[in-house]
PDB file of C-alpha atoms in Angstrom:
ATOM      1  CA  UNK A 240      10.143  50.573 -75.745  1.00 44.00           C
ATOM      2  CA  UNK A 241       7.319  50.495 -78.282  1.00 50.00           C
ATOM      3  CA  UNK A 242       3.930  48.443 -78.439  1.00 51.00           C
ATOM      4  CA  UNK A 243       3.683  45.335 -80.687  1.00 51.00           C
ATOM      5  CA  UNK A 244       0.369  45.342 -82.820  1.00 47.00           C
ATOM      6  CA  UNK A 245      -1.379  43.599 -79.806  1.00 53.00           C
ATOM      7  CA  UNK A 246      -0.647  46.304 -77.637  1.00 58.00           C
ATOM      8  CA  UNK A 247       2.006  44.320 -75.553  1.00 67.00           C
ATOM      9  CA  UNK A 248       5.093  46.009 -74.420  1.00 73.00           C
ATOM     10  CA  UNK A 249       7.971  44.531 -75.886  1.00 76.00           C
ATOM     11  CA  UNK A 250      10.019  44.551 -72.859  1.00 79.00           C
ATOM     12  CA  UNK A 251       7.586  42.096 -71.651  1.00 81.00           C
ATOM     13  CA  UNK A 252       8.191  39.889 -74.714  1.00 84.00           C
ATOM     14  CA  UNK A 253      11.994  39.609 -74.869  1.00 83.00           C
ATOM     15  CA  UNK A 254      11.896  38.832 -71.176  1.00 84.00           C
ATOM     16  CA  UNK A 255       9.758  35.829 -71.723  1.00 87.00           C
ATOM     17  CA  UNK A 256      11.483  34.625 -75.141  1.00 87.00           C
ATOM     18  CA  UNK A 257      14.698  35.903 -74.588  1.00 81.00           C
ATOM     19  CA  UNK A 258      17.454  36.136 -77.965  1.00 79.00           C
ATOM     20  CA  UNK A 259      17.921  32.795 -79.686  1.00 76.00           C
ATOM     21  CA  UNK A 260      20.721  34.025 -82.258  1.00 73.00           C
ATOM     22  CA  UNK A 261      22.664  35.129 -79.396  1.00 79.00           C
ATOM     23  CA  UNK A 262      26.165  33.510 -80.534  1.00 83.00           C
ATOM     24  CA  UNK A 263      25.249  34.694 -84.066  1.00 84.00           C
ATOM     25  CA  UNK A 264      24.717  38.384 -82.446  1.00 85.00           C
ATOM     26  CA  UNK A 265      27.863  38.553 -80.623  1.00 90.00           C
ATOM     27  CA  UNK A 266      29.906  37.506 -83.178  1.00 91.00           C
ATOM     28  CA  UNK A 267      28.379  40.342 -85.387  1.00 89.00           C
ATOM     29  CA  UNK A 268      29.185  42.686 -82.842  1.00 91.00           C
ATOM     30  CA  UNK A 269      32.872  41.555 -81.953  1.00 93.00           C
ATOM     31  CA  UNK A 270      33.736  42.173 -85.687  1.00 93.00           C
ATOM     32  CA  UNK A 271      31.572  45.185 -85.903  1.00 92.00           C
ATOM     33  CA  UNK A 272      33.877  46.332 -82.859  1.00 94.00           C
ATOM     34  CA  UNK A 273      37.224  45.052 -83.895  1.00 94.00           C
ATOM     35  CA  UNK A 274      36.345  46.865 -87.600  1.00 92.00           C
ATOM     36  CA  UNK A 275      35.766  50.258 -86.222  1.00 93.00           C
ATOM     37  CA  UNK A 276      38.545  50.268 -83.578  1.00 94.00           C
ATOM     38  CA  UNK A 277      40.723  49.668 -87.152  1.00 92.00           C
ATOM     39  CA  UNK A 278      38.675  52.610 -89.104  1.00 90.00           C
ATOM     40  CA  UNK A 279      39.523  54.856 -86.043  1.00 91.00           C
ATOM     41  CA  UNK A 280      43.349  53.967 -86.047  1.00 90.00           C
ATOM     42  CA  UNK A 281      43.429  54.309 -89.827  1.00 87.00           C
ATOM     43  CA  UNK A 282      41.884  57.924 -89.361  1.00 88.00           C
ATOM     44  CA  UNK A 283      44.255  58.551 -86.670  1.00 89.00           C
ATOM     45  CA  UNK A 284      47.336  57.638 -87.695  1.00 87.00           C
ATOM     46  CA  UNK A 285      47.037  58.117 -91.156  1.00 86.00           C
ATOM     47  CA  UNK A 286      50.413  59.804 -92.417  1.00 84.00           C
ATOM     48  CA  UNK A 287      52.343  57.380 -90.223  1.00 85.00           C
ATOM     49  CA  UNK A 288      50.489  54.307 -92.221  1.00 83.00           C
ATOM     50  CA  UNK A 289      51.214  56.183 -95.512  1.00 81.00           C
ATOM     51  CA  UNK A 290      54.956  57.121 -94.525  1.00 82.00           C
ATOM     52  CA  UNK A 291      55.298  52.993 -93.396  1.00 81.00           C
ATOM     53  CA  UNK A 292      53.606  52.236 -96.967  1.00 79.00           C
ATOM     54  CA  UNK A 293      55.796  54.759 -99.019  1.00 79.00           C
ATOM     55  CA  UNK A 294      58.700  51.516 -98.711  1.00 76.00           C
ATOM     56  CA  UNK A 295      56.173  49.030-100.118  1.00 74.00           C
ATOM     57  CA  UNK A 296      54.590  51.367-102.942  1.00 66.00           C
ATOM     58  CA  UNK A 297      55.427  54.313-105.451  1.00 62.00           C
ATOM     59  CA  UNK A 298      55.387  58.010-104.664  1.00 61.00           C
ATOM     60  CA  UNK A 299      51.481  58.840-104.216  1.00 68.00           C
ATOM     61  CA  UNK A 300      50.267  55.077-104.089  1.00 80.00           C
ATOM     62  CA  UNK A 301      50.300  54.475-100.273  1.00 79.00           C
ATOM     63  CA  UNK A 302      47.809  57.310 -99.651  1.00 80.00           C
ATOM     64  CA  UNK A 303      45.221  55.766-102.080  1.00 82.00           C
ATOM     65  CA  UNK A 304      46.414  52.243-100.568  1.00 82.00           C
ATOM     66  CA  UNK A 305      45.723  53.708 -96.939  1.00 82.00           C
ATOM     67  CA  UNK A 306      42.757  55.480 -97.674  1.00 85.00           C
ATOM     68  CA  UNK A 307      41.002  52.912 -99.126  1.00 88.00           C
ATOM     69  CA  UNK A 308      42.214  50.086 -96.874  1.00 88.00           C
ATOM     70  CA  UNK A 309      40.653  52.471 -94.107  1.00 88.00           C
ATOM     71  CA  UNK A 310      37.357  53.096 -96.446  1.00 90.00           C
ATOM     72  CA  UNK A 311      36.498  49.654 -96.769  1.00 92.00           C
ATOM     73  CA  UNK A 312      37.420  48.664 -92.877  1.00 92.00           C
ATOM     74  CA  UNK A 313      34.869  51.528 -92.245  1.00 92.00           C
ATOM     75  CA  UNK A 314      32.276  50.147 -94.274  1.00 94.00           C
ATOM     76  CA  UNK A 315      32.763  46.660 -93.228  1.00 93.00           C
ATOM     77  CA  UNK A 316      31.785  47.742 -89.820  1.00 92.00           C
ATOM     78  CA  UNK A 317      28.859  49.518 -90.805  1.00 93.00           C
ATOM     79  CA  UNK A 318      27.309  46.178 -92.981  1.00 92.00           C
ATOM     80  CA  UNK A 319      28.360  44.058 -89.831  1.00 92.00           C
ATOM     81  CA  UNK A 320      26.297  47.038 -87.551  1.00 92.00           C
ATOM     82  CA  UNK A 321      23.345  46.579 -89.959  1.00 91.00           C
ATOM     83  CA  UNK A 322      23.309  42.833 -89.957  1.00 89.00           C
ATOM     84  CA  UNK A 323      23.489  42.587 -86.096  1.00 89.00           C
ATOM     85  CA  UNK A 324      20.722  45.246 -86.084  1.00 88.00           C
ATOM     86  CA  UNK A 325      18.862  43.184 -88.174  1.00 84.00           C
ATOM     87  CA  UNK A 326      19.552  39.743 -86.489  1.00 85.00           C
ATOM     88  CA  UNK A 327      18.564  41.565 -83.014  1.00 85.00           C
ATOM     89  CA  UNK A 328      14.854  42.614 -85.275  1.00 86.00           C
ATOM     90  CA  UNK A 329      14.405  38.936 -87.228  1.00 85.00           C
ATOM     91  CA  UNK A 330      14.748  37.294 -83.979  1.00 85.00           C
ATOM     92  CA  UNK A 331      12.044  38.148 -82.131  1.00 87.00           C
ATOM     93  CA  UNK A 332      10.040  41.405 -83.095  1.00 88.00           C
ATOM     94  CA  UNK A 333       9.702  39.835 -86.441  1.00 91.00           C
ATOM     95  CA  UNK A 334       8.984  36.268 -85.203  1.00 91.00           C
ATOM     96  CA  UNK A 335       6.548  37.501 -83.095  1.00 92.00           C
ATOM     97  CA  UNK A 336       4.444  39.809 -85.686  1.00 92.00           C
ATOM     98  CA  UNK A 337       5.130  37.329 -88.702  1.00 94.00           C
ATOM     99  CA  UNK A 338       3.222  34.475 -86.070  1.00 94.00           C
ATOM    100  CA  UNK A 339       0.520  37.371 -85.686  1.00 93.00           C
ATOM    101  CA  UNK A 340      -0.274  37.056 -89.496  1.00 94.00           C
ATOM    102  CA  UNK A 341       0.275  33.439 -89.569  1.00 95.00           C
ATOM    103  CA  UNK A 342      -2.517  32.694 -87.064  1.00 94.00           C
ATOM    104  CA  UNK A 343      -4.424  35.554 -88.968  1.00 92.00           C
ATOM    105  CA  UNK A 344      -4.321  32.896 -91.553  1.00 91.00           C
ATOM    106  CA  UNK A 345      -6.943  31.041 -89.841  1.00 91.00           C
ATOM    107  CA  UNK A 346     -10.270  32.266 -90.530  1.00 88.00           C
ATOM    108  CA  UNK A 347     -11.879  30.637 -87.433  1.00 89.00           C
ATOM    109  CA  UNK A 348     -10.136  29.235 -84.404  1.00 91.00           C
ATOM    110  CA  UNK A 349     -12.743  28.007 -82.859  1.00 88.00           C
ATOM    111  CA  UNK A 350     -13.580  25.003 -85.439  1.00 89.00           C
ATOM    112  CA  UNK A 351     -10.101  24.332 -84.476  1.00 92.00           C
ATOM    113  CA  UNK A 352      -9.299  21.096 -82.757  1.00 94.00           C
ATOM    114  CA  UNK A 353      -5.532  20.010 -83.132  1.00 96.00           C
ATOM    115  CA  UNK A 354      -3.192  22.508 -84.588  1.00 96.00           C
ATOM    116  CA  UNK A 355       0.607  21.313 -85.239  1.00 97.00           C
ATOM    117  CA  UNK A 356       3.541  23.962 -84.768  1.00 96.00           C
ATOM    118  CA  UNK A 357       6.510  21.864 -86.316  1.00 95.00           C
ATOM    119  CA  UNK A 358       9.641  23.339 -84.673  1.00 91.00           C
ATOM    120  CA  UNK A 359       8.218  24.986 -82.401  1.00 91.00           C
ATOM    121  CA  UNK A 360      11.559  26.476 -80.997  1.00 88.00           C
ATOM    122  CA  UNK A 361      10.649  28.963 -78.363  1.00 89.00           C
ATOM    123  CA  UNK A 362       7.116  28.786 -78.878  1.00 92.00           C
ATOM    124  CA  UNK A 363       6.575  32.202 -80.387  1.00 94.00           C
ATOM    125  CA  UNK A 364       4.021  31.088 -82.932  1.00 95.00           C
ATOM    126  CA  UNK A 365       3.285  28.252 -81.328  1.00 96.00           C
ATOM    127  CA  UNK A 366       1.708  30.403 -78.208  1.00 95.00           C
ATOM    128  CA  UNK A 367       0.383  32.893 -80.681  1.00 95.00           C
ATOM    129  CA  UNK A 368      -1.444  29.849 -81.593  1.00 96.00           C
ATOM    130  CA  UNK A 369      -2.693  28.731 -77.813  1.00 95.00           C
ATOM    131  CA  UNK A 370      -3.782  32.497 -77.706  1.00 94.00           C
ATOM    132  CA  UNK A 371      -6.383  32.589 -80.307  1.00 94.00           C
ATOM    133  CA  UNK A 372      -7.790  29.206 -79.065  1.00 94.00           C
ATOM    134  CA  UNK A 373      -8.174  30.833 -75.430  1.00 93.00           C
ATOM    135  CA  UNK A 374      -9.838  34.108 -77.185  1.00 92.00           C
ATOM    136  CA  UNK A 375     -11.876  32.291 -79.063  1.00 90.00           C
ATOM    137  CA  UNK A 376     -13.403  29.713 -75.855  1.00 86.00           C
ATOM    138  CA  UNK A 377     -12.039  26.473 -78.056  1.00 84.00           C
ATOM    139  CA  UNK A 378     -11.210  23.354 -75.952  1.00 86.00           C
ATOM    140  CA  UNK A 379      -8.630  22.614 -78.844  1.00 91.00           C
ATOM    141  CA  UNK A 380      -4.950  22.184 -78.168  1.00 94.00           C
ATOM    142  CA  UNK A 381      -1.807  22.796 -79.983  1.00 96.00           C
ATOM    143  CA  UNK A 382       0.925  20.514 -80.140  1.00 96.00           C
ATOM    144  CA  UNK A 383       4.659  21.544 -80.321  1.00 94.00           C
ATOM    145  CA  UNK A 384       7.003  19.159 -81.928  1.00 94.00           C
ATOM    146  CA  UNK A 385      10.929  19.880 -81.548  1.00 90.00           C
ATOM    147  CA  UNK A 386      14.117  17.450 -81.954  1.00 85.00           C
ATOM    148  CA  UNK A 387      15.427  18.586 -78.451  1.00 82.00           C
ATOM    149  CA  UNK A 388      13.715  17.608 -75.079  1.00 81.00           C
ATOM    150  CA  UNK A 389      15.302  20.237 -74.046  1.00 82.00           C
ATOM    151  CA  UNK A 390      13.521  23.133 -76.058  1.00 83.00           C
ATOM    152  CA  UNK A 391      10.383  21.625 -75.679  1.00 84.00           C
ATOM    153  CA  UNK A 392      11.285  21.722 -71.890  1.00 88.00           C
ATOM    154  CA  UNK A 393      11.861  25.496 -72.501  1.00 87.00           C
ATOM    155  CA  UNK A 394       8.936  25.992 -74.783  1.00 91.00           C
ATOM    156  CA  UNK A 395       6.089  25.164 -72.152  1.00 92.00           C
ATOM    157  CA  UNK A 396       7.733  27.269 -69.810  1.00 92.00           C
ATOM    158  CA  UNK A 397       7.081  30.268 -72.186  1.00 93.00           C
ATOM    159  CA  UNK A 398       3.955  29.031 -72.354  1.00 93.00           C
ATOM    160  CA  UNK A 399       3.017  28.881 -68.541  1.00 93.00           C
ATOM    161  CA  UNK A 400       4.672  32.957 -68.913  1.00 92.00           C
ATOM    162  CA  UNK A 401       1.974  33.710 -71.812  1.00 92.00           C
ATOM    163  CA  UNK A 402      -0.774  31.867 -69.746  1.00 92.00           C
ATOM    164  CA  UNK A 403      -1.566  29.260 -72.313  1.00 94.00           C
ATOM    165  CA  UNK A 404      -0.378  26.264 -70.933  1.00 93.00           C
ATOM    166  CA  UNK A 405      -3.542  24.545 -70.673  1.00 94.00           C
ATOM    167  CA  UNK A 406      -3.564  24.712 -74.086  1.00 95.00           C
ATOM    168  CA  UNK A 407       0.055  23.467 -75.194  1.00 95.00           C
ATOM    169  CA  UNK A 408       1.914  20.525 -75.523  1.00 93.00           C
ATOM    170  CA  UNK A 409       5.023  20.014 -76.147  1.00 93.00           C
ATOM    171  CA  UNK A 410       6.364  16.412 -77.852  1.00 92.00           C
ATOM    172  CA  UNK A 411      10.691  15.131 -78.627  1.00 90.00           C
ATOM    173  CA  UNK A 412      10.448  13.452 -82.230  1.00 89.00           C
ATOM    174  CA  UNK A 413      11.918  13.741 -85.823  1.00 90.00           C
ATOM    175  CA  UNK A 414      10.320  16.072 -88.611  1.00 90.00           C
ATOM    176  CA  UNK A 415      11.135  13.849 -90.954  1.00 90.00           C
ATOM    177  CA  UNK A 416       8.624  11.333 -89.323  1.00 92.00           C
ATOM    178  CA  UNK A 417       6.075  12.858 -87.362  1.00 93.00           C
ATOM    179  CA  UNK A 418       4.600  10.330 -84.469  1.00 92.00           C
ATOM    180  CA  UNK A 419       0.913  11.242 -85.314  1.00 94.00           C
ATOM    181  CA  UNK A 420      -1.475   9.385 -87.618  1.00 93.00           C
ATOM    182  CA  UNK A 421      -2.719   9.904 -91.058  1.00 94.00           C
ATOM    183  CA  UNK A 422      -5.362  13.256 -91.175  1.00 94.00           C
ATOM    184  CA  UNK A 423      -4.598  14.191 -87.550  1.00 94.00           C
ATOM    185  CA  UNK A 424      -4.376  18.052 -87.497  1.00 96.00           C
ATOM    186  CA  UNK A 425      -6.724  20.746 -88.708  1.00 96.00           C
ATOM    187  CA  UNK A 426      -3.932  23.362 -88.865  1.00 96.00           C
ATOM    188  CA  UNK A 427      -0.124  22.934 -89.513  1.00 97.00           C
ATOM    189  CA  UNK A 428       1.988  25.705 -88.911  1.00 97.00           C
ATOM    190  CA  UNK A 429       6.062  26.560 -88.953  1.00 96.00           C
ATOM    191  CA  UNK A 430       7.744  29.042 -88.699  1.00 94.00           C
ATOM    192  CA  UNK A 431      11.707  29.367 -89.977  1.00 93.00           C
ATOM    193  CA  UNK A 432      12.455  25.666 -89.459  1.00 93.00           C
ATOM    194  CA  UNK A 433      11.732  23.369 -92.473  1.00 93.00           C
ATOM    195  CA  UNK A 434      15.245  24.726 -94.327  1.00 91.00           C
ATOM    196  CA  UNK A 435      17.138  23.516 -91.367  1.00 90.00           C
ATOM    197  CA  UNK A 436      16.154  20.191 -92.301  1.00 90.00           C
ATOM    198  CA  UNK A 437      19.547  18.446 -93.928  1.00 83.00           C
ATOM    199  CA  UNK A 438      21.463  21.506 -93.533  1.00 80.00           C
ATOM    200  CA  UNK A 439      24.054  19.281 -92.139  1.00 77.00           C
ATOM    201  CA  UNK A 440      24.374  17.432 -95.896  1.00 78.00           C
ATOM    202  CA  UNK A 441      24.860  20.950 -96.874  1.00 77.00           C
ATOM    203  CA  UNK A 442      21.710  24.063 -97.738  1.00 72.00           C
ATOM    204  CA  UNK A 443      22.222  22.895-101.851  1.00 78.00           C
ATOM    205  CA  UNK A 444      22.800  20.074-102.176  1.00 86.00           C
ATOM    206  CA  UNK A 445      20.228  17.710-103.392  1.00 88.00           C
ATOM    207  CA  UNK A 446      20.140  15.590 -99.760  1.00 89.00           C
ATOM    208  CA  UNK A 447      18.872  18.793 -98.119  1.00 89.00           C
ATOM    209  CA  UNK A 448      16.613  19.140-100.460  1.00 90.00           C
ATOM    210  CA  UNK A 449      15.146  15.960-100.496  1.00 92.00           C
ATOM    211  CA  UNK A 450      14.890  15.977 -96.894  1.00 93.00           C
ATOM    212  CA  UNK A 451      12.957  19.371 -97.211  1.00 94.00           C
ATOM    213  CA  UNK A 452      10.502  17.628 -99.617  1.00 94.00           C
ATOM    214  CA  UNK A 453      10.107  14.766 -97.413  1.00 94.00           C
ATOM    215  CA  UNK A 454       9.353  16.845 -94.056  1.00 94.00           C
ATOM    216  CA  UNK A 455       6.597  18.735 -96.611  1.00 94.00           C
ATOM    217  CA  UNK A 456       4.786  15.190 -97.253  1.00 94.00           C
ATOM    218  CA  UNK A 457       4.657  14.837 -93.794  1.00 95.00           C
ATOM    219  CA  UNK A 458       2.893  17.763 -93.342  1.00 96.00           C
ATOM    220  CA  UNK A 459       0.721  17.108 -95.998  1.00 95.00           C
ATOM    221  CA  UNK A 460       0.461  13.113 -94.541  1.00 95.00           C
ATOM    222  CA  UNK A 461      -0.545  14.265 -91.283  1.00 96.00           C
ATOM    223  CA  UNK A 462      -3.156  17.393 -91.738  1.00 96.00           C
ATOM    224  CA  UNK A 463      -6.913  16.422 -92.513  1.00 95.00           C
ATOM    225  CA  UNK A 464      -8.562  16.556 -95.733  1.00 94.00           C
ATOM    226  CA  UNK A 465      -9.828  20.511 -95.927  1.00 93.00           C
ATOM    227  CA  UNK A 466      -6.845  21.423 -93.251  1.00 95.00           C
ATOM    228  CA  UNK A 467      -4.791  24.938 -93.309  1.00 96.00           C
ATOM    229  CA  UNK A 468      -0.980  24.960 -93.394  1.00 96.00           C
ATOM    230  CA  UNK A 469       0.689  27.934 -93.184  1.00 96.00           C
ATOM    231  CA  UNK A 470       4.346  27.644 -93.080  1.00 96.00           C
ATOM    232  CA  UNK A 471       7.121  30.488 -93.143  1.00 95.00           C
ATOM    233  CA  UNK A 472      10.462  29.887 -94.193  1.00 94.00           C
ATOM    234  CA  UNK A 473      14.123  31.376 -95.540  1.00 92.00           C
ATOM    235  CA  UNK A 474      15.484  30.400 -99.079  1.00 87.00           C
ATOM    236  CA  UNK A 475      13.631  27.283-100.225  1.00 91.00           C
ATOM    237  CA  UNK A 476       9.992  28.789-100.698  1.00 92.00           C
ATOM    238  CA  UNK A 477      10.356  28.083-104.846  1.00 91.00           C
ATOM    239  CA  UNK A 478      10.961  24.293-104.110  1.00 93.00           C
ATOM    240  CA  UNK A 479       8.335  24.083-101.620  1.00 94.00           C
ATOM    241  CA  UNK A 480       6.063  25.132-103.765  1.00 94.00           C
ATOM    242  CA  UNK A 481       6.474  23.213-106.799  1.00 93.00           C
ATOM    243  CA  UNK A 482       6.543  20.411-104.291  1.00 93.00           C
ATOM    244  CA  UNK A 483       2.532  21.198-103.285  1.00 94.00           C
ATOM    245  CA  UNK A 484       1.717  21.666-106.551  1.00 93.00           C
ATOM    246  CA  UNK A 485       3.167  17.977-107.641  1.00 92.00           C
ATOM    247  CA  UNK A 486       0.932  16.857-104.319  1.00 91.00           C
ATOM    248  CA  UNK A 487      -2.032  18.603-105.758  1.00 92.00           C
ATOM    249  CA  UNK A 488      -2.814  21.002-102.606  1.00 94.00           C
ATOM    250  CA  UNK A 489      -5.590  23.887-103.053  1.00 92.00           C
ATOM    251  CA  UNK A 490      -5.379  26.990-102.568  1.00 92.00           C
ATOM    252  CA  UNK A 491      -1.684  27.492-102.961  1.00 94.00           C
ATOM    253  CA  UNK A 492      -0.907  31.473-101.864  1.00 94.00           C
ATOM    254  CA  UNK A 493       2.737  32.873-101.410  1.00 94.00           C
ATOM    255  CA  UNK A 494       3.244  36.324 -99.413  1.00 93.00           C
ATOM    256  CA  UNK A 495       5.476  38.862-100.618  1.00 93.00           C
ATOM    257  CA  UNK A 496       9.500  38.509 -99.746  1.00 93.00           C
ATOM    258  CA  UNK A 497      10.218  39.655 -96.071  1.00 92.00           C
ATOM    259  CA  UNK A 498      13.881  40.105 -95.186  1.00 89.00           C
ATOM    260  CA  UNK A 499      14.357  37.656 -92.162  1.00 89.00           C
ATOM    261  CA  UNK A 500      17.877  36.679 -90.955  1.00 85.00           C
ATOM    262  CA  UNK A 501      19.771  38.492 -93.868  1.00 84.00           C
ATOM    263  CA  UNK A 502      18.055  36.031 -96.154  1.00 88.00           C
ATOM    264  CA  UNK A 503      14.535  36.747 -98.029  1.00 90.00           C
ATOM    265  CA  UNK A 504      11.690  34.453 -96.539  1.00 93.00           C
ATOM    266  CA  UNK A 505       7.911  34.130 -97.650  1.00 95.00           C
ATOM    267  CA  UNK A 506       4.814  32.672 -95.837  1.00 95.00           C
ATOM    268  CA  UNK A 507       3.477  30.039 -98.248  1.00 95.00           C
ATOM    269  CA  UNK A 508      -0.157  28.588 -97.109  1.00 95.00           C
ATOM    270  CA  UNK A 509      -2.415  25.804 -98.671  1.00 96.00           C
ATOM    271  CA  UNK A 510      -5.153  23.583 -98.053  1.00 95.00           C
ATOM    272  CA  UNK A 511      -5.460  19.666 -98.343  1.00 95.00           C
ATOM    273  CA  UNK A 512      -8.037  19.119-100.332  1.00 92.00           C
ATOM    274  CA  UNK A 513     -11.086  16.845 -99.510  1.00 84.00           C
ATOM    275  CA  UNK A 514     -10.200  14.742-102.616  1.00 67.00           C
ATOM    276  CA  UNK A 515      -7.589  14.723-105.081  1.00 54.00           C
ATOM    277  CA  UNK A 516      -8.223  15.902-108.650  1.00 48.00           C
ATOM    278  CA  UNK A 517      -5.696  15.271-111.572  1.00 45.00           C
ATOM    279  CA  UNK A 518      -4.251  18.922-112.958  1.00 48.00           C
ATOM    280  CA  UNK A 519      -1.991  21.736-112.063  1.00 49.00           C
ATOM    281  CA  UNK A 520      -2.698  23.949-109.227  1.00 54.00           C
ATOM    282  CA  UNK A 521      -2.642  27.561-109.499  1.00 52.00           C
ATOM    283  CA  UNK A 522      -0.222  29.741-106.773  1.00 54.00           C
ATOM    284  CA  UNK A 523      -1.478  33.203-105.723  1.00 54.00           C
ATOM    285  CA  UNK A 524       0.552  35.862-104.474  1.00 55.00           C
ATOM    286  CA  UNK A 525      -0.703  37.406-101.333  1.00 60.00           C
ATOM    287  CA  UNK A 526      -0.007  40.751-100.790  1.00 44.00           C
ATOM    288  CA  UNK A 527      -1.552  41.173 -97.571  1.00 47.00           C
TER     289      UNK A 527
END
């Protein structure tokens, strides 16, 4: 297979983070399957299909019934080829170069002393973020922060993989209310996690979203005064930002839309500022 950007082979990298959206993959696949086997038998056995539909419409109608029944089973199977194709991509050669730019976010590790990863899931980004601490010789750590023991369990063994270890840890506790103290963290980071917040209340209705907004305060609560958060995320990137803007963070940017999941996602960054001013805050699009 190919390289990645950092010149790692990326046989080496599913064998260490494996495929998360597994269930999601092989249901795309068993339809994808079941659709084409029915294309095929439509293309097959077309003039019996049409004979057996000559009782159930006029002269002339069951051949446009049948061919179009068999058009659109066809092209079912191709969309649910494309989305598998481009679960199989999101889920980890996209995590893993999306975390690339995230941590590229960072102008200089080395200052860095606590970074956050909030979800941390896997630990794609979050050892993308132990890596640039090692480069750079920084006795920081990162802290992973997951609502199953079990992940985090799973997370630090990727880690020991990667070589980082020394630099992770990994920590059980809600989002919602992160077990840290006031100004804690010089970096916050997250990658596709914050809109599974509430998604059990439903992704639109207003307790998701207020849950959403509440996980972003934390963030906010828990990074220091002059502190980077970079956070990438599906769907809710709008609210999020009109959210920093009502908490009066600096340096507001929004990437352009990257097709994640079969859903459009942006990386939206910001700084806390060192004091809070009164006034609007201006968003720029980065098109990096």
């Amino acid at each position: 297979m190919g390289k990645t950007a950092a010149n790692r082979d990326w046989t080496q990298i599913y064998a260490i983070y494996g495929i998360q959206q597994w269930q999601t993959l092989v249901f795309l696949l068993f339809h994808a399957f079941l659709f084409s086997l029915l294309s095929l038998l439509f293309l097959i056995y077309f003039d019996q299909i049409c004979f057996f539909l000559d009782s159930f419409f006029l002269s002339g109608a069951s051949r446009f019934t049948a061919g179009f029944t068999g058009a659109v089973t066809a092209l079912s199977a191709v969309c649910l080829l494309f989305a598998a194709a481009n679960f199989v991509y999101s889920d980890v050669p996209l995590q893993y170069e999306m975390a690339q730019r995230m941590v590229g976010s960072v102008s200089d590790w080395s200052c860095v002393k606590t970074a956050l990863d909030l979800g941390c899931g896997r630990g794609i980004l979050l050892n993308a973020v132990a890596t640039q601490l090692k480069k750079t010789g920084s006795s920081g750590r990162v802290v992973g922060l997951d609502r199953s023991k079990r992940t985090t369990l799973s997370t630090l063994r990727t880690a020991k993989l990667e070589g980082v270890q020394e630099y992770v840890t990994c920590r059980e506790g809600d989002v919602r209310t992160l077990p840290f103290g006031d100004n804690y963290f010089d970096v916050v980071v997250s990658s596709v996690f914050v809109h599974t917040v509430g998604k059990e209340h439903g992704q639109k209705s207003v307790e998701a979203a207020a849950e959403r907004m509440r996980v972003l305060g934390e963030i906010v609560r828990v990074v220091k005064p002059g502190g980077l958060c970079v956070v990438w995320d599906l769907l809710h990137v709008p609210e999020y930002v009109r959210r920093l803007q009502e908490l009066k963070m600096d340096d507001i940017r929004v990437s352009e839309r990257v097709t994640a999941f079969m859903a459009g996602s942006h990386i939206v960054s910001f700084r806390k500022p060192s004091e809070l001013v009164a006034g609007p805050r201006e968003v720029r699009l980065d098109w990096r």
